[in-house]
Coordinates of N, CA and C in Angstrom, one line a residue:
Chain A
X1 N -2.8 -17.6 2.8 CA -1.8 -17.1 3.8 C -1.5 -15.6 3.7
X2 N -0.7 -15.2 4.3 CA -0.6 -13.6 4.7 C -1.4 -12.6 4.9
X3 N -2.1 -12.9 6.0 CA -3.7 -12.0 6.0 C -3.1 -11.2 7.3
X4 N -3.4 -9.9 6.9 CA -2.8 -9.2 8.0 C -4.8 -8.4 8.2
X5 N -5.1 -8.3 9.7 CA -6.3 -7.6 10.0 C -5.9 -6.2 10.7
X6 N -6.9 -5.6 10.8 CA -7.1 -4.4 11.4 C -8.2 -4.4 12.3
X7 N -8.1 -3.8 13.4 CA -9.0 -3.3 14.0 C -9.2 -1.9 14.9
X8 N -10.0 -1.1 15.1 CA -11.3 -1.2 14.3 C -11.6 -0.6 13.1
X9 N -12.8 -1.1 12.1 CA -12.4 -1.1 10.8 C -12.5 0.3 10.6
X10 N -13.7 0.9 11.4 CA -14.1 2.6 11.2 C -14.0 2.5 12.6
X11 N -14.2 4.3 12.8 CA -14.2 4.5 14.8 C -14.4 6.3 14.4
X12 N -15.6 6.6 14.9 CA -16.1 7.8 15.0 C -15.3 8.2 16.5
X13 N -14.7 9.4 16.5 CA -14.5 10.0 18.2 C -14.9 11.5 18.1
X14 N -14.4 12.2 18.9 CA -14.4 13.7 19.6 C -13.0 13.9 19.5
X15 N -13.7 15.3 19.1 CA -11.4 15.9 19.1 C -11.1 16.0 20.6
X16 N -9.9 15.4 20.8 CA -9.3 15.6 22.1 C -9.3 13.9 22.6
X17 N -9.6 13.3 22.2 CA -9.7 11.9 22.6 C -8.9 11.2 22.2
X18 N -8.1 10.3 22.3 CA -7.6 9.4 21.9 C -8.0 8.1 21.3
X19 N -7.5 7.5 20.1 CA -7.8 6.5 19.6 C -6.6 5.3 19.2
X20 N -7.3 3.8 19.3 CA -6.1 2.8 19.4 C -6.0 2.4 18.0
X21 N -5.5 2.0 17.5 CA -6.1 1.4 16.1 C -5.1 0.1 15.7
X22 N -5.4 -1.3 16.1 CA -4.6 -2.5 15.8 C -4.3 -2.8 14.9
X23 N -2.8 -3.9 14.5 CA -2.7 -4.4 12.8 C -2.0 -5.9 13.8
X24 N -2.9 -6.8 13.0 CA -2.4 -8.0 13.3 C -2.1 -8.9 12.2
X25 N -1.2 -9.5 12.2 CA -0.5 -10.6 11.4 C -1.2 -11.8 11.8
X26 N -2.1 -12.4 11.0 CA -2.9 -13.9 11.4 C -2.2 -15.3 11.2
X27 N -1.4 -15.1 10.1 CA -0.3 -16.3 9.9 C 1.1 -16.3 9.7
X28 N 1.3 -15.6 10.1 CA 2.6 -14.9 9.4 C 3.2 -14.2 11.4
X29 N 4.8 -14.6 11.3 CA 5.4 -13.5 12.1 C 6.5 -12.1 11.1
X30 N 6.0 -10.8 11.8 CA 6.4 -9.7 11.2 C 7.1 -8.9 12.2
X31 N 8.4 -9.3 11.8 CA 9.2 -8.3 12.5 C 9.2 -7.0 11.9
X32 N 8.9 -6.1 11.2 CA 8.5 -5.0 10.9 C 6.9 -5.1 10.2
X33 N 6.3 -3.6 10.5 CA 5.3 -3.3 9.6 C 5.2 -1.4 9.4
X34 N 4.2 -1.7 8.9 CA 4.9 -0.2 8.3 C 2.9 0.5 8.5
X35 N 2.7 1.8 8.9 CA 1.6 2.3 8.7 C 2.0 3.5 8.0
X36 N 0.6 3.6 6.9 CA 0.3 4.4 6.2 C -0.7 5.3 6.2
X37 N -1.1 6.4 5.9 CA -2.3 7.1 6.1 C -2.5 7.7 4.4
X38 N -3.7 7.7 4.1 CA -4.5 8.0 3.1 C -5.6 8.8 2.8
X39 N -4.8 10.1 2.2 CA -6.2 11.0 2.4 C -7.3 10.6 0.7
X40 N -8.6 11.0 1.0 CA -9.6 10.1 -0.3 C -9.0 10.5 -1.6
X41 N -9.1 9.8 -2.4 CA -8.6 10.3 -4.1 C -7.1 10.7 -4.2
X42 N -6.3 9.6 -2.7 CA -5.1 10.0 -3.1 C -4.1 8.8 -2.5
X43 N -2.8 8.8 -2.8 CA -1.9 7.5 -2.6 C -1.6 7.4 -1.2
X44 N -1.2 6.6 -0.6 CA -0.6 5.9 0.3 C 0.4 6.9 0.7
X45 N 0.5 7.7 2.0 CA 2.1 8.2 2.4 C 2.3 7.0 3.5
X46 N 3.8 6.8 3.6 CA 4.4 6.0 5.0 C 4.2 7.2 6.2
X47 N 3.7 6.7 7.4 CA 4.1 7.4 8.1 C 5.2 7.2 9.2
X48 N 5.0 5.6 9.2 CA 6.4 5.0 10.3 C 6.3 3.5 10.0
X49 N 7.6 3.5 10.7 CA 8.1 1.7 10.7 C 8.0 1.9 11.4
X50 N 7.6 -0.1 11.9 CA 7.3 -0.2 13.1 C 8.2 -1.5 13.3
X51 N 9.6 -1.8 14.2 CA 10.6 -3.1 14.5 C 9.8 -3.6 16.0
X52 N 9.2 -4.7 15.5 CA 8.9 -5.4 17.0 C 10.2 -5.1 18.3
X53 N 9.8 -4.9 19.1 CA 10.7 -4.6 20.4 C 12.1 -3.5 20.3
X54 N 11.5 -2.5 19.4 CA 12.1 -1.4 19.3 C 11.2 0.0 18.7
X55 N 11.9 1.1 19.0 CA 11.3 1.6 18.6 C 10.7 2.7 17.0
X56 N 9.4 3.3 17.0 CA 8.9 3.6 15.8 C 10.2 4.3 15.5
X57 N 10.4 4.3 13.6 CA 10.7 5.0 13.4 C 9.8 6.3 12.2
X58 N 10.0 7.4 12.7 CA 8.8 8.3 11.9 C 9.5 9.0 10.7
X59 N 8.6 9.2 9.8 CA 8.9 9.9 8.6 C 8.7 11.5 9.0
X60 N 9.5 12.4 7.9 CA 9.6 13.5 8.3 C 8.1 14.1 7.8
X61 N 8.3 14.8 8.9 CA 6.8 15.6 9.2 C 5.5 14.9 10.2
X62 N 6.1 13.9 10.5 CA 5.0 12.9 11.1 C 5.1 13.4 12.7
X63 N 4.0 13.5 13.7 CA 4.3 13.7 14.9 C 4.3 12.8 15.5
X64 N 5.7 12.5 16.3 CA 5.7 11.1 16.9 C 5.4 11.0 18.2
X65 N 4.8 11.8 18.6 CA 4.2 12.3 20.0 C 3.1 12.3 19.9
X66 N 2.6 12.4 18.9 CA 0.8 12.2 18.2 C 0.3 10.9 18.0
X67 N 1.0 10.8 17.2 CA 1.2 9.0 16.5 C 1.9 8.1 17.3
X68 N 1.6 7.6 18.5 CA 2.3 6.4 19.0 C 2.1 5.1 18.3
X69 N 3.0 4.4 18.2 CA 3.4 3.4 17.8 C 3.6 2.3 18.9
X70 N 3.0 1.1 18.8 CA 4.0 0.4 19.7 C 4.1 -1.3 18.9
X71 N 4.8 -1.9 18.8 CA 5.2 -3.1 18.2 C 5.4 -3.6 19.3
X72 N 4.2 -4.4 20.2 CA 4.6 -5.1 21.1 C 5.3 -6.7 20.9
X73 N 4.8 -7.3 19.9 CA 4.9 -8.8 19.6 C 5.1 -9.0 18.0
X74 N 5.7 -10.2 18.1 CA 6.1 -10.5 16.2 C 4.4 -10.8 15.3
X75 N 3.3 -10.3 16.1 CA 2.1 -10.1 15.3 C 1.0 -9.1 15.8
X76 N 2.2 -8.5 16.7 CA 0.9 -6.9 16.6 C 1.5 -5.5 17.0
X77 N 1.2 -4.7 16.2 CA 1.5 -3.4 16.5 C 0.3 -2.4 16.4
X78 N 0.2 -1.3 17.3 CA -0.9 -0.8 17.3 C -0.1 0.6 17.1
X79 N -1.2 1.4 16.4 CA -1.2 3.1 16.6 C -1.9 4.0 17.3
X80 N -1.7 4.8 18.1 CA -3.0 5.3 19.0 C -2.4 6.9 18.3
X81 N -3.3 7.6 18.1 CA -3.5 8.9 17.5 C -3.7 9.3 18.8
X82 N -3.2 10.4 19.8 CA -3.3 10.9 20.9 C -4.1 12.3 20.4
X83 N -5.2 12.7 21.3 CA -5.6 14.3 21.0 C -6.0 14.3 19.8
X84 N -6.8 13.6 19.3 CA -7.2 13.4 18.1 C -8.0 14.9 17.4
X85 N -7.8 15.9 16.7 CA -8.2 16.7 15.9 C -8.9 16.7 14.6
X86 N -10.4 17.2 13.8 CA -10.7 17.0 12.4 C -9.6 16.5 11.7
X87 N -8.3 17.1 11.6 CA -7.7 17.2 10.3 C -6.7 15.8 10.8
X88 N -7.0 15.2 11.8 CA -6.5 13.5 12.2 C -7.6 12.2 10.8
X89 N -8.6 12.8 10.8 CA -9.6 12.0 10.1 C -9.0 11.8 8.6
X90 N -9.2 10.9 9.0 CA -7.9 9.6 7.3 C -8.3 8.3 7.1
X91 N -8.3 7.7 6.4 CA -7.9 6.4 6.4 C -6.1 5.9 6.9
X92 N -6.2 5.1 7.5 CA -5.1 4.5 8.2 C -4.5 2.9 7.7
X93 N -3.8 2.9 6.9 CA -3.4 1.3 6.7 C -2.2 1.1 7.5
X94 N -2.4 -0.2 7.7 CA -0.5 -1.2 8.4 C -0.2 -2.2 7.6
X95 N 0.6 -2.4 7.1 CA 1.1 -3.5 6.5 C 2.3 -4.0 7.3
X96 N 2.3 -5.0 6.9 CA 3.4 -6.5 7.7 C 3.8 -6.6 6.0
X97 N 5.0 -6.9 6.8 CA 6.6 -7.6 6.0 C 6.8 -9.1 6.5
X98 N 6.8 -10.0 5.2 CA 7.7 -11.2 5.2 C 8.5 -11.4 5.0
X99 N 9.1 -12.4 5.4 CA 10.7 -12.3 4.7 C 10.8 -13.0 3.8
X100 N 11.7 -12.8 2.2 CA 11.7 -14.5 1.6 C 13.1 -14.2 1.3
X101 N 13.9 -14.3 2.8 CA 15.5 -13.9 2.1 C 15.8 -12.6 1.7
X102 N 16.4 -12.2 1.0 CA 16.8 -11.0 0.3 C 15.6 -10.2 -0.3
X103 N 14.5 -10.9 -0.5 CA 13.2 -10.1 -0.8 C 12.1 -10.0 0.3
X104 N 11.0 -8.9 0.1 CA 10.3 -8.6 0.9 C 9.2 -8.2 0.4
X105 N 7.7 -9.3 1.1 CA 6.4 -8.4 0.2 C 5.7 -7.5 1.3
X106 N 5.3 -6.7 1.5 CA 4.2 -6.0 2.2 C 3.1 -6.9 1.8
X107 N 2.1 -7.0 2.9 CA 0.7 -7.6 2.7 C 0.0 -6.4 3.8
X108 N -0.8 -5.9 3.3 CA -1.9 -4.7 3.6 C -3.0 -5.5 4.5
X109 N -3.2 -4.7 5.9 CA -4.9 -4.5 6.3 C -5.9 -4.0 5.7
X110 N -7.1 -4.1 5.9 CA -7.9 -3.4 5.2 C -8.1 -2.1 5.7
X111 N -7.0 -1.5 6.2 CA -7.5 -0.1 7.0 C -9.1 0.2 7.5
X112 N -8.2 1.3 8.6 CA -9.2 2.1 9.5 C -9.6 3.0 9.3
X113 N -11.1 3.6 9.1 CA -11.4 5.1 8.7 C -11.9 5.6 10.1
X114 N -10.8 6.9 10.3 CA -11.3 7.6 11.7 C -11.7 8.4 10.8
X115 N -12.4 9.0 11.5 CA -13.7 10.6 11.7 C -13.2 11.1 13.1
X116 N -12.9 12.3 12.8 CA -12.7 12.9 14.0 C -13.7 14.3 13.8
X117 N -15.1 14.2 15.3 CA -15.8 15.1 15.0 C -15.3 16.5 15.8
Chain B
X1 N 16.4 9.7 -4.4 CA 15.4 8.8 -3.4 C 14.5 8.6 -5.1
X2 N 13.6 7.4 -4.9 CA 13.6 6.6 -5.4 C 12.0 7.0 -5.7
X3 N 10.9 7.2 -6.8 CA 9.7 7.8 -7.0 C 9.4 7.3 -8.3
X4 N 7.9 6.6 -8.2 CA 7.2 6.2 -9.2 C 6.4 7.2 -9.8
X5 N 5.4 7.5 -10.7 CA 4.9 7.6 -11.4 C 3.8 7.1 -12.6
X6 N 2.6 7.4 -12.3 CA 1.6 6.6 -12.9 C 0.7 7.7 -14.0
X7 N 1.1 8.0 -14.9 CA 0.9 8.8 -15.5 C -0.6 8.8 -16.2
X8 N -1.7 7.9 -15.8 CA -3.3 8.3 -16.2 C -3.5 8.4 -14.9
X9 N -4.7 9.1 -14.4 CA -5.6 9.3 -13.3 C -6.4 8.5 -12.9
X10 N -6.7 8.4 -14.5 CA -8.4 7.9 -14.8 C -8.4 7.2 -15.9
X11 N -8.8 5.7 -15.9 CA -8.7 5.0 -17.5 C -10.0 4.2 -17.5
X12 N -11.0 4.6 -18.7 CA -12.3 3.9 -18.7 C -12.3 3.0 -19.9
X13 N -12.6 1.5 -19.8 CA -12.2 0.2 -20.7 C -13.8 0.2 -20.8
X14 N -13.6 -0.5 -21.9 CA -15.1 -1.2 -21.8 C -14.6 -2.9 -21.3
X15 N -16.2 -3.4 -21.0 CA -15.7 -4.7 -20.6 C -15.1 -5.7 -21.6
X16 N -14.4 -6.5 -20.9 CA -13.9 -7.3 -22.4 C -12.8 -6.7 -23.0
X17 N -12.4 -5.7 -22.8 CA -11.3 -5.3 -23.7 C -10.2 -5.1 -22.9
X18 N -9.0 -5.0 -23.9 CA -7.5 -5.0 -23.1 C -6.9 -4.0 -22.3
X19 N -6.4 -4.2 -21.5 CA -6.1 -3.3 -20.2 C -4.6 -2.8 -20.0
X20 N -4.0 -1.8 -20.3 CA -2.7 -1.5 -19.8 C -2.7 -0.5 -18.9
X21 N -2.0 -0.5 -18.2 CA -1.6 0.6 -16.8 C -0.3 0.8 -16.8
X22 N 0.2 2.6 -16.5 CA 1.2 2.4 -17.1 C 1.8 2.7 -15.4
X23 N 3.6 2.6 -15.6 CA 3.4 2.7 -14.0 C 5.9 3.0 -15.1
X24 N 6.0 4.6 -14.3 CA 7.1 4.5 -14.6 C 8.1 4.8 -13.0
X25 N 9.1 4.4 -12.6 CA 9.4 4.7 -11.8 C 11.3 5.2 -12.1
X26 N 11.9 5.7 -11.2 CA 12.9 6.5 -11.1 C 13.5 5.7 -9.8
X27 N 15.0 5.4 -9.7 CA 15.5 4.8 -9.2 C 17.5 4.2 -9.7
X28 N 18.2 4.4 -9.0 CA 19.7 4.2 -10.1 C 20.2 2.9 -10.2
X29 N 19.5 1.8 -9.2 CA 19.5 0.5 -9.3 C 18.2 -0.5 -9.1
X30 N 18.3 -1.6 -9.2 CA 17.5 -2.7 -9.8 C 16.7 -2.4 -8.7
X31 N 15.0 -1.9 -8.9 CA 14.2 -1.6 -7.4 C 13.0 -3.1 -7.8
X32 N 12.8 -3.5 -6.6 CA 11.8 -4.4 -6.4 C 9.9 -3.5 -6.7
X33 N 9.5 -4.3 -7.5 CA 8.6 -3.5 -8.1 C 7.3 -4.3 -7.9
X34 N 5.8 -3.9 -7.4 CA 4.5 -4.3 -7.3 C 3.4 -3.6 -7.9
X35 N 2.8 -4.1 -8.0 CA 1.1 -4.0 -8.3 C 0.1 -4.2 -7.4
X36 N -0.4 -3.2 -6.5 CA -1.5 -3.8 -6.0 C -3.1 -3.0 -6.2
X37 N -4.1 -3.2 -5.9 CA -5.1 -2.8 -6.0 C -6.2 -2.6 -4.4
X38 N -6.8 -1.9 -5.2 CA -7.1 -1.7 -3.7 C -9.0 -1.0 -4.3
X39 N -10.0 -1.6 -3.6 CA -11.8 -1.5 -4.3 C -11.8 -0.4 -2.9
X40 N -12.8 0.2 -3.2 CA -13.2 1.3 -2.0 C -13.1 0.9 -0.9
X41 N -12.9 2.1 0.0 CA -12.9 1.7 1.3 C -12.2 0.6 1.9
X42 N -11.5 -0.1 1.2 CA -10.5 -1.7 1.9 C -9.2 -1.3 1.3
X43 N -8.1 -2.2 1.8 CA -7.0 -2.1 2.1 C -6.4 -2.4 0.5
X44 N -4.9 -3.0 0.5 CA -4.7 -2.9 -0.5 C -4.2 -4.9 -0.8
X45 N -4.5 -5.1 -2.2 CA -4.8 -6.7 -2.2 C -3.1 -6.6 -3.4
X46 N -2.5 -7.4 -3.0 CA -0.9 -7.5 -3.8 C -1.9 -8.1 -5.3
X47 N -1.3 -7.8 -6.0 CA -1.8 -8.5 -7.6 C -0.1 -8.9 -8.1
X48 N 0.9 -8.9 -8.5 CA 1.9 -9.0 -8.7 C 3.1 -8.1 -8.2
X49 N 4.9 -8.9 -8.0 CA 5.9 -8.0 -7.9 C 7.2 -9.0 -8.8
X50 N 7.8 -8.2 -8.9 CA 9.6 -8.3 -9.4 C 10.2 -8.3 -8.2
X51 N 10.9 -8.7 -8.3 CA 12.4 -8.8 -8.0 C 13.5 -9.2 -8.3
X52 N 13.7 -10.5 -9.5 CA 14.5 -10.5 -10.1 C 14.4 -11.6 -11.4
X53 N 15.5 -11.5 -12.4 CA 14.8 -13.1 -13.5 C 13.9 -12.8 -14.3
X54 N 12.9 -13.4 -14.6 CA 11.8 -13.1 -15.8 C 11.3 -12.2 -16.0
X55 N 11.4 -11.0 -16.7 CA 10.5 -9.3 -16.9 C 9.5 -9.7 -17.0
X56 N 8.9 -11.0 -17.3 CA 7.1 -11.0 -17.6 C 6.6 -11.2 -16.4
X57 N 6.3 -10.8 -15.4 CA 5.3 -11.0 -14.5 C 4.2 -11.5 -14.4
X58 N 3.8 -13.3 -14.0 CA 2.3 -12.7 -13.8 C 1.3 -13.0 -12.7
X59 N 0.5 -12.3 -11.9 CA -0.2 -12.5 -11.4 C -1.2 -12.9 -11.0
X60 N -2.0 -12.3 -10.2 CA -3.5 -13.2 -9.8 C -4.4 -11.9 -10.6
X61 N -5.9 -12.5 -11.0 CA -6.8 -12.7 -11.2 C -6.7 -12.2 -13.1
X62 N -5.6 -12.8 -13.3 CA -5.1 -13.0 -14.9 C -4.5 -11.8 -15.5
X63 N -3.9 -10.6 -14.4 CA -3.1 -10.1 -14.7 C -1.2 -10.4 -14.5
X64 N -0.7 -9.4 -15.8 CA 0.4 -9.7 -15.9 C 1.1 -8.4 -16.0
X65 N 2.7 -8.5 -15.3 CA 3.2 -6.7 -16.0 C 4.4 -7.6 -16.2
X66 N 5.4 -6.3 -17.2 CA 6.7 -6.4 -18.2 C 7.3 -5.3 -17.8
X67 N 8.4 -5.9 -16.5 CA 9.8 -5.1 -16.5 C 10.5 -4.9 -17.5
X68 N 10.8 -3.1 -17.8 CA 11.9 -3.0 -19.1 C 12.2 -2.2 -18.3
X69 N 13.6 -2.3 -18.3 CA 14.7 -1.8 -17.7 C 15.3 -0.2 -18.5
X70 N 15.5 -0.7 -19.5 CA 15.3 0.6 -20.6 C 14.6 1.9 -20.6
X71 N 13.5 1.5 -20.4 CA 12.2 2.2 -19.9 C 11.7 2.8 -18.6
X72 N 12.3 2.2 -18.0 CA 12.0 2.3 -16.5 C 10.8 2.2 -16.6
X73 N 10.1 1.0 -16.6 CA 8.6 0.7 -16.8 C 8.1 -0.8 -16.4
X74 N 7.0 -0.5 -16.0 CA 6.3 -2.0 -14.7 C 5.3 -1.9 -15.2
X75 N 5.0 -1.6 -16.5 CA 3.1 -1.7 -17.0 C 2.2 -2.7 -16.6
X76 N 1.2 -2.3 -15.9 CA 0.3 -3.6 -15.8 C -0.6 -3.9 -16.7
X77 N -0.8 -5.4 -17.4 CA -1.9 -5.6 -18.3 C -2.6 -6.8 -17.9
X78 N -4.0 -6.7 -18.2 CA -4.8 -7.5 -18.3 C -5.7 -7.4 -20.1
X79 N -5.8 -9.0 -20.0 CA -6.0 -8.8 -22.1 C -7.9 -8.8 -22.1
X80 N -8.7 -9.0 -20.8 CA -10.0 -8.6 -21.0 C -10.6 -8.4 -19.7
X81 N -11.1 -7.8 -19.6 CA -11.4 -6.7 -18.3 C -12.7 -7.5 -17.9
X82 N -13.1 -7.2 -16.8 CA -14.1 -7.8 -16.7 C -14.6 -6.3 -15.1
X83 N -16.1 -6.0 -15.2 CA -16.4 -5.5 -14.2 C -15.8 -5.3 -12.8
X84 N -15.5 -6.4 -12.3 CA -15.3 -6.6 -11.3 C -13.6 -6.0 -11.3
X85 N -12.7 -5.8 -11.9 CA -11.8 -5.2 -12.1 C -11.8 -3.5 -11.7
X86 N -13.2 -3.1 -11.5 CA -12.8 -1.5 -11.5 C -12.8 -1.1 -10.2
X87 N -11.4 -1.0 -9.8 CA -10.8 0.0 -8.5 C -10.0 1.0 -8.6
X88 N -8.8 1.1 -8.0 CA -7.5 2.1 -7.9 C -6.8 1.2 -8.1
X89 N -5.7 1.1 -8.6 CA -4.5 0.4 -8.9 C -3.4 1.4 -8.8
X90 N -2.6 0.6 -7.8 CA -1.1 1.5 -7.0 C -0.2 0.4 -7.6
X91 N 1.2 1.7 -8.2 CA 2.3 0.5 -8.7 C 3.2 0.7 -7.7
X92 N 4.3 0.7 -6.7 CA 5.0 0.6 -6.0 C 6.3 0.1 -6.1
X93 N 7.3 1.1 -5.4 CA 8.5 0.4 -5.8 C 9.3 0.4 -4.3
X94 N 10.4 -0.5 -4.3 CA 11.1 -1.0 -2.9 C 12.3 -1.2 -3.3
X95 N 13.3 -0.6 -2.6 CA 14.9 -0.6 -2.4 C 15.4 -1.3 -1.8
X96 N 16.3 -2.4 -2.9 CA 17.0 -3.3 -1.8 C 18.0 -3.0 -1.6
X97 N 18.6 -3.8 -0.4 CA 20.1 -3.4 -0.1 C 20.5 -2.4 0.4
X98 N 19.5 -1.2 1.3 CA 19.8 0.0 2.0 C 18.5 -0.2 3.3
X99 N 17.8 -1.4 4.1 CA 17.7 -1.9 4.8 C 16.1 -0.9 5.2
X100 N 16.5 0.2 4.2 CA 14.9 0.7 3.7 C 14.0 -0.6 3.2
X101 N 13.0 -1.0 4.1 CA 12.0 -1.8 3.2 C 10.4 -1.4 3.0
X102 N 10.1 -0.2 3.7 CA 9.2 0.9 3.1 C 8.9 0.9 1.6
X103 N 7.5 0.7 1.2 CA 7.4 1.1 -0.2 C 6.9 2.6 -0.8
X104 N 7.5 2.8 -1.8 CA 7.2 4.4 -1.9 C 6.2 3.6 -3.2
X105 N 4.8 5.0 -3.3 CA 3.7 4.4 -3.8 C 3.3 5.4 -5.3
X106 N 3.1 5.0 -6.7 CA 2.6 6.2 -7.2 C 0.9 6.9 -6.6
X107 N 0.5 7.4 -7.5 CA -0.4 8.6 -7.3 C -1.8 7.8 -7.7
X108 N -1.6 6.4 -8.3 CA -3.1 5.7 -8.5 C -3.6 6.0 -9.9
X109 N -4.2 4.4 -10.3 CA -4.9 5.1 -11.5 C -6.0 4.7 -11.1
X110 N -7.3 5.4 -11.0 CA -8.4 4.4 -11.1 C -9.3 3.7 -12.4
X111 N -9.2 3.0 -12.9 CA -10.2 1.8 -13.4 C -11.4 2.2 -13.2
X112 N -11.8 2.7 -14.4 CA -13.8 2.6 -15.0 C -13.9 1.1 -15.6
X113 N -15.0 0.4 -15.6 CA -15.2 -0.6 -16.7 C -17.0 0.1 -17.0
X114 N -16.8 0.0 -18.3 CA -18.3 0.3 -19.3 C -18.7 -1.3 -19.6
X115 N -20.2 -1.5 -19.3 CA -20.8 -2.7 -19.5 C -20.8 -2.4 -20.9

């Protein structure tokens, strides 16, 4: 249980293009999930929560004009990188939140590796 | 605000032998604490968390870690390593009770194993 996917797993584009990049929850409903971005040989930053039927909230420094967010449903939230630029090219995780009461696990996608040429 | 710490980069085991990871975090109350791992290129796979009750942790694929509170310390161990064990290993810590459920993550150790 708790298999959260991604799609798509890589995605080559053009600077100036936009890209969508999905996180779905396969057994599990997640009223929050959280995306992260990862640059190589280094940790996990948050870049935003994501509250089903409300909106992202972004960490400081994050462009939330860049990074759209949308948490349409209790099993999918997508991020679309608008105007995509080299220095957009990351690895991209989302993780989903369950609830067990008072406690909370993150369960990870296998992230998305953009290239932005 | 609330920040882990993983103080090796890089730890090379041979196979078969015992495994500690150290993982210290900083925080002024009881923080919910994980272990995950994560092999190239893929996401991150949960291995064990705390939250409250038993300091011995243990999790999947025969690892275990020991909350000391004293210490501010979540070490992960495994007592014989096996190949298939060498990735990054992220210790992570989560604040309850301020509706923050964001995890803040340390800096990774990666895992060599020597045949």
């Amino acid at each position: 249980g708790a298999v959260v996917s991604q799609h798509p797993s890589w995605v080559i584009c053009k600077s100036g293009t936009s890209v969508k990049i999905e996180c779905r929850s396969l057994d599990f409903q997640a009223t929050t999930m959280f995306w992260y971005r990862q640059f190589p040989k280094q940790s996990l930053m948050l870049m935003a929560t994501s509250n089903e039927g409300s909106k992202a909230t972004y960490e400081q420094g994050v462009e939330k004009d860049k990074f759209l967010i949308n948490h349409a449903s209790l099993t999918l939230s997508t991020l679309t990188v608008t105007s995509a630029h080299p220095e957009d090219s990351s690895f991209y995780i989302c993780s989903a939140v369950t609830s067990g009461g008072r406690t909370d696990t993150q369960y990870f996608g296998p992230g998305t590796r953009l290239t932005v040429l | 605000a609330q920040s882990v710490t993983q103080p090796d980069i890089h730890i090379t085991v041979s196979e078969g032998a015992s495994l500690e990871l150290r993982c210290n975090y900083s925080y002024g109350a009881t923080p919910y604490l994980f272990w995950y791992v994560q092999s190239p290129g893929q996401g991150l796979q949960l291995l064990l968390k705390y939250f409250s009750g038993d300091t011995l942790v243990q999790g999947i694929k025969g690892f275990e870690a020991e909350f000391k509170r004293s210490q501010s310390s979540f070490n992960l161990r495994k007592p014989s390593v096996h190949w298939s064990d060498a990735a990054e290993y992220f210790c992570a810590v989560g604040v309850a009770g301020t509706g923050r459920r964001a995890l803040t993550f340390g800096s990774g150790t990666r895992l060599q194993v020597q045949p």
